[in-house]
GROMACS .gro file of C-alpha atoms in nm:
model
  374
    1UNK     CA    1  -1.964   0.862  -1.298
    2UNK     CA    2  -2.248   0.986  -1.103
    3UNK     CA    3  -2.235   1.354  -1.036
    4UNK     CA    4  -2.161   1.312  -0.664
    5UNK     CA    5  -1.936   1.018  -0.639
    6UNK     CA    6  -1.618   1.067  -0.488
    7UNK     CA    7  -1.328   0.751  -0.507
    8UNK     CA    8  -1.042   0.650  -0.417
    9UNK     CA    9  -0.806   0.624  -0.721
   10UNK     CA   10  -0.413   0.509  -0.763
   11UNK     CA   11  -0.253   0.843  -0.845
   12UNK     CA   12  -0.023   0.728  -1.193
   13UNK     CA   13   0.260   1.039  -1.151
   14UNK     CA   14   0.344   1.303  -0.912
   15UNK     CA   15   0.066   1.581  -0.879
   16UNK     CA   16   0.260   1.939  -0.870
   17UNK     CA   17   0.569   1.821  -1.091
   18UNK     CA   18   0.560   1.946  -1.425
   19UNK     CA   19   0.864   2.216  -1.454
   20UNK     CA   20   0.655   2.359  -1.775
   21UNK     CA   21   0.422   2.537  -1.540
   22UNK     CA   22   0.683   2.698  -1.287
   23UNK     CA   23   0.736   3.109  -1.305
   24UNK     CA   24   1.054   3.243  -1.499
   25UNK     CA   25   1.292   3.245  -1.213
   26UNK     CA   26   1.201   2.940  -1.016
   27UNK     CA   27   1.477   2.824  -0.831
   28UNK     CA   28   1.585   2.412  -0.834
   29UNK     CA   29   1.558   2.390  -0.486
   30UNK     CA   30   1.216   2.470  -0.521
   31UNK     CA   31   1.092   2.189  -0.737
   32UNK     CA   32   0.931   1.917  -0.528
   33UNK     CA   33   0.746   2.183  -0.338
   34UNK     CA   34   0.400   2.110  -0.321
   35UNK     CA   35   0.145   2.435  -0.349
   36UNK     CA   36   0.029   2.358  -0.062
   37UNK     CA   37   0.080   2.334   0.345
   38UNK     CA   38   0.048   2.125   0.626
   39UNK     CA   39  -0.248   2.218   0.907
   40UNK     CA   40  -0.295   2.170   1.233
   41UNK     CA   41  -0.516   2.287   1.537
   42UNK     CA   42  -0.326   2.619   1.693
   43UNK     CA   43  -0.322   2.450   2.030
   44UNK     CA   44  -0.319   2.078   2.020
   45UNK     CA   45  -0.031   1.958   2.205
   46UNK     CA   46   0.179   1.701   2.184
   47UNK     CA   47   0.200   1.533   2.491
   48UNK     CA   48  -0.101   1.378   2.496
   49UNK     CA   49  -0.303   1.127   2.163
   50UNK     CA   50  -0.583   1.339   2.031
   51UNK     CA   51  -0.832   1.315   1.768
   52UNK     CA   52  -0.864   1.687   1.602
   53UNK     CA   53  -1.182   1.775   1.315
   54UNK     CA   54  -1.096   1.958   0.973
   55UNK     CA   55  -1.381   2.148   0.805
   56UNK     CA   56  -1.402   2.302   0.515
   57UNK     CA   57  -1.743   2.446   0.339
   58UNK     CA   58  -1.752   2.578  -0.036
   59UNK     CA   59  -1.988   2.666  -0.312
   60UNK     CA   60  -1.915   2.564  -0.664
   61UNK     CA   61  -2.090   2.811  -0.895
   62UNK     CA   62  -2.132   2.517  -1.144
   63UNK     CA   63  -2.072   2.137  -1.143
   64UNK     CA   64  -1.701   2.032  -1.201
   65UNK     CA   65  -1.392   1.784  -1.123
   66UNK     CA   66  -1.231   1.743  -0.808
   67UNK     CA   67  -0.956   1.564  -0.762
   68UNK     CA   68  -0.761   1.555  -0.424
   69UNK     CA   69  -0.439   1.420  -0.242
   70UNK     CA   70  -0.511   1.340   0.150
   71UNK     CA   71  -0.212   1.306   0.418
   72UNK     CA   72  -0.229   1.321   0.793
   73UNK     CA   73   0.013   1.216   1.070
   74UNK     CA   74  -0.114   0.949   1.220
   75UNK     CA   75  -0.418   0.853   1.003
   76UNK     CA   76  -0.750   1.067   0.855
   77UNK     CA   77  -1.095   0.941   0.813
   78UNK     CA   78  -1.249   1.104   0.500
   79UNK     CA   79  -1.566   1.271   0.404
   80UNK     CA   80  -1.729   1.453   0.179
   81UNK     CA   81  -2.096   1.587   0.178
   82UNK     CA   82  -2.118   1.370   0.494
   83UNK     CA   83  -2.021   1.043   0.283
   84UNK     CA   84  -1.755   0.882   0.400
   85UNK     CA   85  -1.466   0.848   0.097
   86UNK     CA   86  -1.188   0.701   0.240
   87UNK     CA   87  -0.881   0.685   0.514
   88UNK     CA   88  -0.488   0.661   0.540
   89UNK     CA   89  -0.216   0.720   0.523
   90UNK     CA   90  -0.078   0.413   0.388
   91UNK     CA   91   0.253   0.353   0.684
   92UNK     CA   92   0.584   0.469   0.564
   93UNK     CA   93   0.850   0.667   0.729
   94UNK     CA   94   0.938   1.055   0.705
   95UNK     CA   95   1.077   1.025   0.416
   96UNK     CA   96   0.851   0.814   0.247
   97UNK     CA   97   0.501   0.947   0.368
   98UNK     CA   98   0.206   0.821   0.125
   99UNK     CA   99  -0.095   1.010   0.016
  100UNK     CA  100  -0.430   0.893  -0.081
  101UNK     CA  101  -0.586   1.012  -0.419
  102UNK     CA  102  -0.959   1.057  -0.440
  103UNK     CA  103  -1.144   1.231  -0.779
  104UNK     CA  104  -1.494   1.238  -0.883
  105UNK     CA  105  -1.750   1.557  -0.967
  106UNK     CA  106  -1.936   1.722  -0.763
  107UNK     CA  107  -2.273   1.914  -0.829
  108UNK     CA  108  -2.330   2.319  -0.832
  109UNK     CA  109  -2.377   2.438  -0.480
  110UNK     CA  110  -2.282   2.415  -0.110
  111UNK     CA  111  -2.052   2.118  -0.028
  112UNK     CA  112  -1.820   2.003   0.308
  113UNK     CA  113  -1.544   1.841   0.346
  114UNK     CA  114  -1.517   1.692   0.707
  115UNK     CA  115  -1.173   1.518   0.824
  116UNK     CA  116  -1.122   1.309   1.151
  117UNK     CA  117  -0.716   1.309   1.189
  118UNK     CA  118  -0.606   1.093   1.539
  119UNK     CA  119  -0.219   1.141   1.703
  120UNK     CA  120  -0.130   0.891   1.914
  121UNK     CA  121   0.200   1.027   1.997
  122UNK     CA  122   0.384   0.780   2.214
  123UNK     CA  123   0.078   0.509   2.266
  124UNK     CA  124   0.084   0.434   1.851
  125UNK     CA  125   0.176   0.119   1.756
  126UNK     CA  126   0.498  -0.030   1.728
  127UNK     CA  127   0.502  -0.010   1.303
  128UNK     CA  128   0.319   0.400   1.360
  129UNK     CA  129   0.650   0.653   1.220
  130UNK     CA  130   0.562   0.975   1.316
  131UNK     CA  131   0.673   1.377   1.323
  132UNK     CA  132   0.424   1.534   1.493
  133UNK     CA  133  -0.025   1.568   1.438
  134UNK     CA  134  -0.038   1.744   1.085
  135UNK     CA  135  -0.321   1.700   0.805
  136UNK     CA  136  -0.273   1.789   0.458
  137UNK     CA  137  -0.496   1.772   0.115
  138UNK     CA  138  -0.423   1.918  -0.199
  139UNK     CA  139  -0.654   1.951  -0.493
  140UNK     CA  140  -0.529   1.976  -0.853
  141UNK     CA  141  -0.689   2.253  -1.122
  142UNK     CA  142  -0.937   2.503  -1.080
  143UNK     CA  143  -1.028   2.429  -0.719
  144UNK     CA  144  -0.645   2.433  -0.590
  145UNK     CA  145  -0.714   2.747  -0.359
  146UNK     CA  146  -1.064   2.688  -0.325
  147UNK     CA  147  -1.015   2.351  -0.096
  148UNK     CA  148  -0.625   2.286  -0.024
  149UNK     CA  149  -0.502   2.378   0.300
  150UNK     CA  150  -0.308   2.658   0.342
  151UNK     CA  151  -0.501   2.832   0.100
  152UNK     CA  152  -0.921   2.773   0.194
  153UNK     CA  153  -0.996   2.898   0.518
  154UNK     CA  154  -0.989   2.536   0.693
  155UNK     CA  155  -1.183   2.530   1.016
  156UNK     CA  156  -1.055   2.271   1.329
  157UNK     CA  157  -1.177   2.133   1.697
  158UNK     CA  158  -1.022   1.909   1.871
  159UNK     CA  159  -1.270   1.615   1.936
  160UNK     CA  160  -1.370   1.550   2.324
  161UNK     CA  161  -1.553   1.231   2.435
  162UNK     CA  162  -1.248   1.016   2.288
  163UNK     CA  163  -1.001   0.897   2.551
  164UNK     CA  164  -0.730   0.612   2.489
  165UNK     CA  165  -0.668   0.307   2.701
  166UNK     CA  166  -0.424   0.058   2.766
  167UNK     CA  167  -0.428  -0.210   2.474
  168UNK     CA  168  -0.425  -0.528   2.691
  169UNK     CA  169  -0.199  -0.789   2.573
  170UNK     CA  170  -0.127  -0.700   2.186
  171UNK     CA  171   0.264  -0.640   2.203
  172UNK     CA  172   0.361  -0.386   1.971
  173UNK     CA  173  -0.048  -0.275   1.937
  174UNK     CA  174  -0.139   0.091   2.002
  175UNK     CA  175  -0.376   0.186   2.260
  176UNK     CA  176  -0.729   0.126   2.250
  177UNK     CA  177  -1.040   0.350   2.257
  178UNK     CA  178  -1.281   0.451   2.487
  179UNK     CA  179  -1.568   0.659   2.364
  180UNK     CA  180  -1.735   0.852   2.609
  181UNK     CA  181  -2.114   0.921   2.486
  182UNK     CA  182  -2.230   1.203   2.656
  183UNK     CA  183  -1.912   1.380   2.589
  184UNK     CA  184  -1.945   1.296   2.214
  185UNK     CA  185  -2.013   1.559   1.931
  186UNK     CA  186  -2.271   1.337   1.767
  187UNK     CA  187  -2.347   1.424   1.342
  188UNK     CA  188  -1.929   1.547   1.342
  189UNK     CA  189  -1.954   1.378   0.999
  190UNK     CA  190  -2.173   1.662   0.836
  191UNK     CA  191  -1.986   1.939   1.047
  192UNK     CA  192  -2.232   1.930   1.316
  193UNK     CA  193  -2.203   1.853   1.692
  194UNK     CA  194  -2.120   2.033   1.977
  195UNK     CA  195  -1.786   2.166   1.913
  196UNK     CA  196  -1.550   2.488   1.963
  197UNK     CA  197  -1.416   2.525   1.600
  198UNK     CA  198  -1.128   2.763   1.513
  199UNK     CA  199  -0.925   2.866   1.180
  200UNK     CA  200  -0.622   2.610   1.124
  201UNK     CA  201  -0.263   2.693   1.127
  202UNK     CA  202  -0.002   2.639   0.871
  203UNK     CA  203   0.276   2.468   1.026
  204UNK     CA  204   0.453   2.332   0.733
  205UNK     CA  205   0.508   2.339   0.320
  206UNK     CA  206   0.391   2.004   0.151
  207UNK     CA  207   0.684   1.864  -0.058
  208UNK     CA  208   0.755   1.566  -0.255
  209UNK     CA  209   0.969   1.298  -0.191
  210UNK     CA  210   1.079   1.246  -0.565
  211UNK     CA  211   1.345   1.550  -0.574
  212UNK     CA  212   1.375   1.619  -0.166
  213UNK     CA  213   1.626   1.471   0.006
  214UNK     CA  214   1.828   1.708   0.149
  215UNK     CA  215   1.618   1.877   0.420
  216UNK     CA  216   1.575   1.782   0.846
  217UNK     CA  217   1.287   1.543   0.968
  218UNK     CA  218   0.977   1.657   0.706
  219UNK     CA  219   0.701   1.439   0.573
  220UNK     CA  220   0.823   1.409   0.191
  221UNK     CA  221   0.524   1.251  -0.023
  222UNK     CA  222   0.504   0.933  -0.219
  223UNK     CA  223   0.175   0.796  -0.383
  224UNK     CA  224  -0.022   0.536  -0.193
  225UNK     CA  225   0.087   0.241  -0.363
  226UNK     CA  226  -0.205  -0.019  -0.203
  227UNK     CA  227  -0.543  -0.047  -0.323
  228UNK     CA  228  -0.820   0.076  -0.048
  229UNK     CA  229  -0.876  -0.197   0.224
  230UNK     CA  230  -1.246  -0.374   0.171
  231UNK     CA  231  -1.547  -0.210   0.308
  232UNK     CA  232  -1.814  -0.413   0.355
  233UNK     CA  233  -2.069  -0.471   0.587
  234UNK     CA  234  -2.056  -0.879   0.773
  235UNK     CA  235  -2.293  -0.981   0.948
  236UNK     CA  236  -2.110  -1.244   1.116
  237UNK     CA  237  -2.087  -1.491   1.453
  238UNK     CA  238  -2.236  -1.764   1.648
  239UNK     CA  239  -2.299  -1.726   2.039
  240UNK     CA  240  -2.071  -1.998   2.199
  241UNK     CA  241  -2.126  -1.843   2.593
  242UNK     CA  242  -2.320  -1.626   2.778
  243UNK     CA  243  -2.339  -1.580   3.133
  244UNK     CA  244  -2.440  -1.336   3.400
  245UNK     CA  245  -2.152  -1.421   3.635
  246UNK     CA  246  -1.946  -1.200   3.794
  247UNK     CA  247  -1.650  -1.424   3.721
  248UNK     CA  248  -1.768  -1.572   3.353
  249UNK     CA  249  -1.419  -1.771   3.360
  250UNK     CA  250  -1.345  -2.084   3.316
  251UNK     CA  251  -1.660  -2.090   3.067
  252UNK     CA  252  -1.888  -2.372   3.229
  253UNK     CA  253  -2.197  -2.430   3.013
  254UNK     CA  254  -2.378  -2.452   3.342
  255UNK     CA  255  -2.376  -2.097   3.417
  256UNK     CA  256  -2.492  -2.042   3.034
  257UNK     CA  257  -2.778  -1.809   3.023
  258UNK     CA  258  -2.999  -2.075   2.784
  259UNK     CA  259  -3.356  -1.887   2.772
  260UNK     CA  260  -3.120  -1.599   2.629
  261UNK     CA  261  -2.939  -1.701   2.361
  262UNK     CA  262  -3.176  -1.718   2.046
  263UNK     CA  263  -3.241  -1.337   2.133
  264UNK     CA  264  -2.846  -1.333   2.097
  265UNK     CA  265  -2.819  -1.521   1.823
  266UNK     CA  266  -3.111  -1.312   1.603
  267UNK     CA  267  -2.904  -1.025   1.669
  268UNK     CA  268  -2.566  -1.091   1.561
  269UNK     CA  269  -2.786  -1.252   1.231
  270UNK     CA  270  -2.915  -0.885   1.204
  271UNK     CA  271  -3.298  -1.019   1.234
  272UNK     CA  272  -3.369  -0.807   1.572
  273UNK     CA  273  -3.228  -0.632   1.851
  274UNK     CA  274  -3.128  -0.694   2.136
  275UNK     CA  275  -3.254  -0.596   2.472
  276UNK     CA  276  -3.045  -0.592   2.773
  277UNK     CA  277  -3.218  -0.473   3.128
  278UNK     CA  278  -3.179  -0.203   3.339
  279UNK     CA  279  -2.904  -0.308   3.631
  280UNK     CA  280  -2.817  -0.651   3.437
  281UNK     CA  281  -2.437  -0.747   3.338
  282UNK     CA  282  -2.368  -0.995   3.108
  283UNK     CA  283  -2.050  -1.138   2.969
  284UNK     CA  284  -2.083  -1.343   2.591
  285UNK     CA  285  -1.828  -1.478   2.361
  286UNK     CA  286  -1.907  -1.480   2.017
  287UNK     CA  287  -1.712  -1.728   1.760
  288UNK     CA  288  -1.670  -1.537   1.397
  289UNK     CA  289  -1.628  -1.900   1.280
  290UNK     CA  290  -1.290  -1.768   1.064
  291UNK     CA  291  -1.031  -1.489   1.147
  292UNK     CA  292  -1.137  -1.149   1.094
  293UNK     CA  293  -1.001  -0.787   1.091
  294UNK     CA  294  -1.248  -0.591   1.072
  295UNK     CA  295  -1.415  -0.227   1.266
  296UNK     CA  296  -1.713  -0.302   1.478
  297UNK     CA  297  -1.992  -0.133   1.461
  298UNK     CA  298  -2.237  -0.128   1.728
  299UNK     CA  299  -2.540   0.059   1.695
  300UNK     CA  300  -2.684   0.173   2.038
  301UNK     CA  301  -3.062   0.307   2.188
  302UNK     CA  302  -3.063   0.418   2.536
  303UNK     CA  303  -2.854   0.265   2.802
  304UNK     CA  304  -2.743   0.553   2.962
  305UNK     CA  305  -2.477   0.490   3.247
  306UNK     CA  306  -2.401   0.125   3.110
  307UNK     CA  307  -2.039   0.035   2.984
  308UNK     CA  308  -2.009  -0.194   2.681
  309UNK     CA  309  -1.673  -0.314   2.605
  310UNK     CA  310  -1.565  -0.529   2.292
  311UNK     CA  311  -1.233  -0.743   2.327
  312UNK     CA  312  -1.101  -0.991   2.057
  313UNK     CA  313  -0.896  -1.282   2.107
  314UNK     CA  314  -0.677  -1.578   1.856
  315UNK     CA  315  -0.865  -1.807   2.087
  316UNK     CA  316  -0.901  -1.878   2.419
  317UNK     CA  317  -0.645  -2.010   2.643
  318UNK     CA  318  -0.670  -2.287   2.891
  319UNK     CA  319  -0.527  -2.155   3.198
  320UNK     CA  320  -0.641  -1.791   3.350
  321UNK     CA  321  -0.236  -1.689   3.306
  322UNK     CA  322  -0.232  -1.726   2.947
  323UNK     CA  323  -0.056  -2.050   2.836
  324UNK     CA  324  -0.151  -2.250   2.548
  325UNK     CA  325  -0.451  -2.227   2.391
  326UNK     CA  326  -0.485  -2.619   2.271
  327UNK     CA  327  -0.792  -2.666   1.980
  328UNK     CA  328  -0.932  -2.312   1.874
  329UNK     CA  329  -1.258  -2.479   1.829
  330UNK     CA  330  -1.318  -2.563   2.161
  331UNK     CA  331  -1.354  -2.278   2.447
  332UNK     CA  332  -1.488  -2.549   2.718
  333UNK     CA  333  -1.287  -2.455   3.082
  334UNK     CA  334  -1.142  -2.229   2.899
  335UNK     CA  335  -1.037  -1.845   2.989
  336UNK     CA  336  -1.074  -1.507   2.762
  337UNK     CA  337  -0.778  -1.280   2.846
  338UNK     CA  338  -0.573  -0.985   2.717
  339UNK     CA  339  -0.921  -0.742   2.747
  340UNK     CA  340  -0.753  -0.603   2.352
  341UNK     CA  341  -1.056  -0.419   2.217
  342UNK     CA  342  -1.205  -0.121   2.276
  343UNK     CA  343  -1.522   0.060   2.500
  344UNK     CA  344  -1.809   0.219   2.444
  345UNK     CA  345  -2.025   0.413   2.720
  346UNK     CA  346  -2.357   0.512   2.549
  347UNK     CA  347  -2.556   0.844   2.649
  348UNK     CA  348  -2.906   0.724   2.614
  349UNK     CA  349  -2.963   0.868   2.267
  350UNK     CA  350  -3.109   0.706   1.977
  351UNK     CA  351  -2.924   0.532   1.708
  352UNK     CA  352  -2.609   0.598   1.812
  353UNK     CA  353  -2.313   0.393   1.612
  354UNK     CA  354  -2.046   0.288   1.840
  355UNK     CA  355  -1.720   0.235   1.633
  356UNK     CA  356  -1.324   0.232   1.666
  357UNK     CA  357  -1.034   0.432   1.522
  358UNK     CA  358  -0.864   0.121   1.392
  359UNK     CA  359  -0.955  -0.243   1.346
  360UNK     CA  360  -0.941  -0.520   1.546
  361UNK     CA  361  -0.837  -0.891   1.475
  362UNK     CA  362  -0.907  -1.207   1.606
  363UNK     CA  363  -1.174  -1.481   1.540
  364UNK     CA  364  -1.312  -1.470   1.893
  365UNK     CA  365  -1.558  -1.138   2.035
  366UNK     CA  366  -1.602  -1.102   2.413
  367UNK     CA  367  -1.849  -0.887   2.486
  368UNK     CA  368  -1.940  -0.749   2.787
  369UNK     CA  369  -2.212  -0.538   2.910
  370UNK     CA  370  -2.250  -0.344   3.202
  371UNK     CA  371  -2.609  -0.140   3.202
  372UNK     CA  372  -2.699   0.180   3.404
  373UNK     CA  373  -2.987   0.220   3.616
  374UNK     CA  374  -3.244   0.303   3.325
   0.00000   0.00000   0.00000
């Protein structure tokens, strides 16, 4: 194992569990608590979905193990040393909440640990259980009070340039994202960005679910019992329509945008980029040629003031108020509906990567782009 890998593992037993290592006098009713708390940002409400930052920074004074349990309420992204590790939680209910396990070594010296936690509160999906916006990780051995929350002095902000949106038509689907660019704390991943950070609040003891089940509404904690979903880069899609019409639908190959579509094409083929204008809209539906769930990634250059929004689709239907869809290989007269996908509104930067919260599904990509005045 490399010295500065960090993976996701299947934990085999219950960290914190062994009576052998409780003080003379522990009382039953305490086994099953976890040496650790729960942490949130002091004033995140909830009323409103929001995405709050964890950060922690430590030295080691000499290389060494680190093994970890993650839990948030709704879901985490993880990273450490600015790599990206992992996410969750696997979905359960309150009294089966999952945890992620992650191990690996890490070098002497300075390292970070940078969590992105997201709430949704009432706009989660239909399948989303939920207490309230909490994030939890516990580490096992030496570093236990070095990195666990409610022990290392965890840092938080509460993420701007992130708003949610309606989700279109995806019954039971949680809202969608908009992502605001000039708003956004760009290089969040390595701690960075403009953000207001503050110390974290405990707001509740970490327990187990193996030997608690006599308490109110608590998140009691189960190993993740899945394997980490796939990911891997695809490079995926063939342009079926593009068109600069204010009203793309029905699609009518004679308002396809021809002289365009090879410069299309050699982008989604990752052989070049794409250009679009200054003051130029253009609407283009992209077949993945199988069903996907996937997170796009988009990665953007300029184009300050334009709009870009992604929405995916089954397949397209064949009248403009839904309906059947007939052959999902043909999109001919056709109409793209349900606008289920998410928006991206770039800040003229460099290399910025557009991405979502949560993944999207569907074997059809509309995407349409709005551009600014420069």
């Amino acid at each position: 194992m490399s010295d500065t890998l960090m993976r996701r593992v299947l934990a085999d037993k219950e960290p914190f569990m062994d009576k052998s290592k409780f003080e003379p006098g522990w009382a039953w009713g305490r086994w099953g608590d976890w040496p650790v708390w729960w942490i949130d940002h002091p004033e995140r409400t909830q009323s409103a979905p929001s995405v709050a930052l964890f950060r922690l920074k430590f030295k080691l004074e000499k290389p060494g193990p680190l093994r970890i349990h993650v839990s948030a309420d709704n879901r985490y992204r993880l990273y450490v040393d600015g790599s990206r590790i992992g996410e969750g939680p696997e979905r359960g209910d309150a009294q089966h909440w999952f945890f992620e396990s992650y191990e690996g070594r890490l070098p002497a010296g300075e390292h970070s640990i940078i969590v992105q936690t997201w709430w949704l509160g009432d706009k989660a999906p239909f399948a989303q259980m939920s207490l309230r916006p909490g994030f939890m990780l516990a580490s096992e051995g030496e570093l236990l009070e070095k990195v666990s929350t409610g022990h290392a002095r965890w840092e938080t902000a509460i993420m701007p340039g992130l708003d949610f949106i309606p989700h279109g038509d995806a019954w039971g689907g949680g809202w969608k994202l908009s992502v605001n660019g000039p708003d956004y704390p760009w290089g969040w991943e390595t701690g960075h960005g403009n953000l207001k950070w503050t110390e974290a609040v405990k707001i509740a003891q970490a327990m187990s679910a193996a030997w608690k089940n006599e308490i109110p509404p608590h998140w009691l904690l189960m190993p993740a019992g899945l394997p980490a979903m796939r990911n891997e880069t695809s490079l995926a899609g063939a342009l079926r329509y593009l068109t600069s019409s204010a009203s793309p639908y029905p699609v009518d190959e004679t308002r396809q945008l021809s002289k365009e579509s090879s410069a299309w094409q050699n982008w989604l083929s990752g052989k070049s980029a794409l250009t679009i204008p200054a003051n130029t809209a253009r609407t283009a539906v992209i077949d993945l040629e199988n069903y996907y769930c996937a997170y796009p990634e988009l990665l953007v250059s300029g184009g300050k003031g334009s709009r870009i929004r992604f929405s995916w689709a089954e397949g397209l239907f064949l009248k403009a108020d839904g309906g059947g869809k007939g052959h999902r290989d043909q999109i001919d007269g056709k109409f793209f509906r349900g606008g289920v996908g998410d928006e991206f509104l770039p800040d003229g930067g460099k290399k910025r990567l557009f991405t979502t919260l949560w993944w999207e599904a569907g074997r059809y990509v509309e995407v349409s782009i709005t551009t600014g005045p420069s």
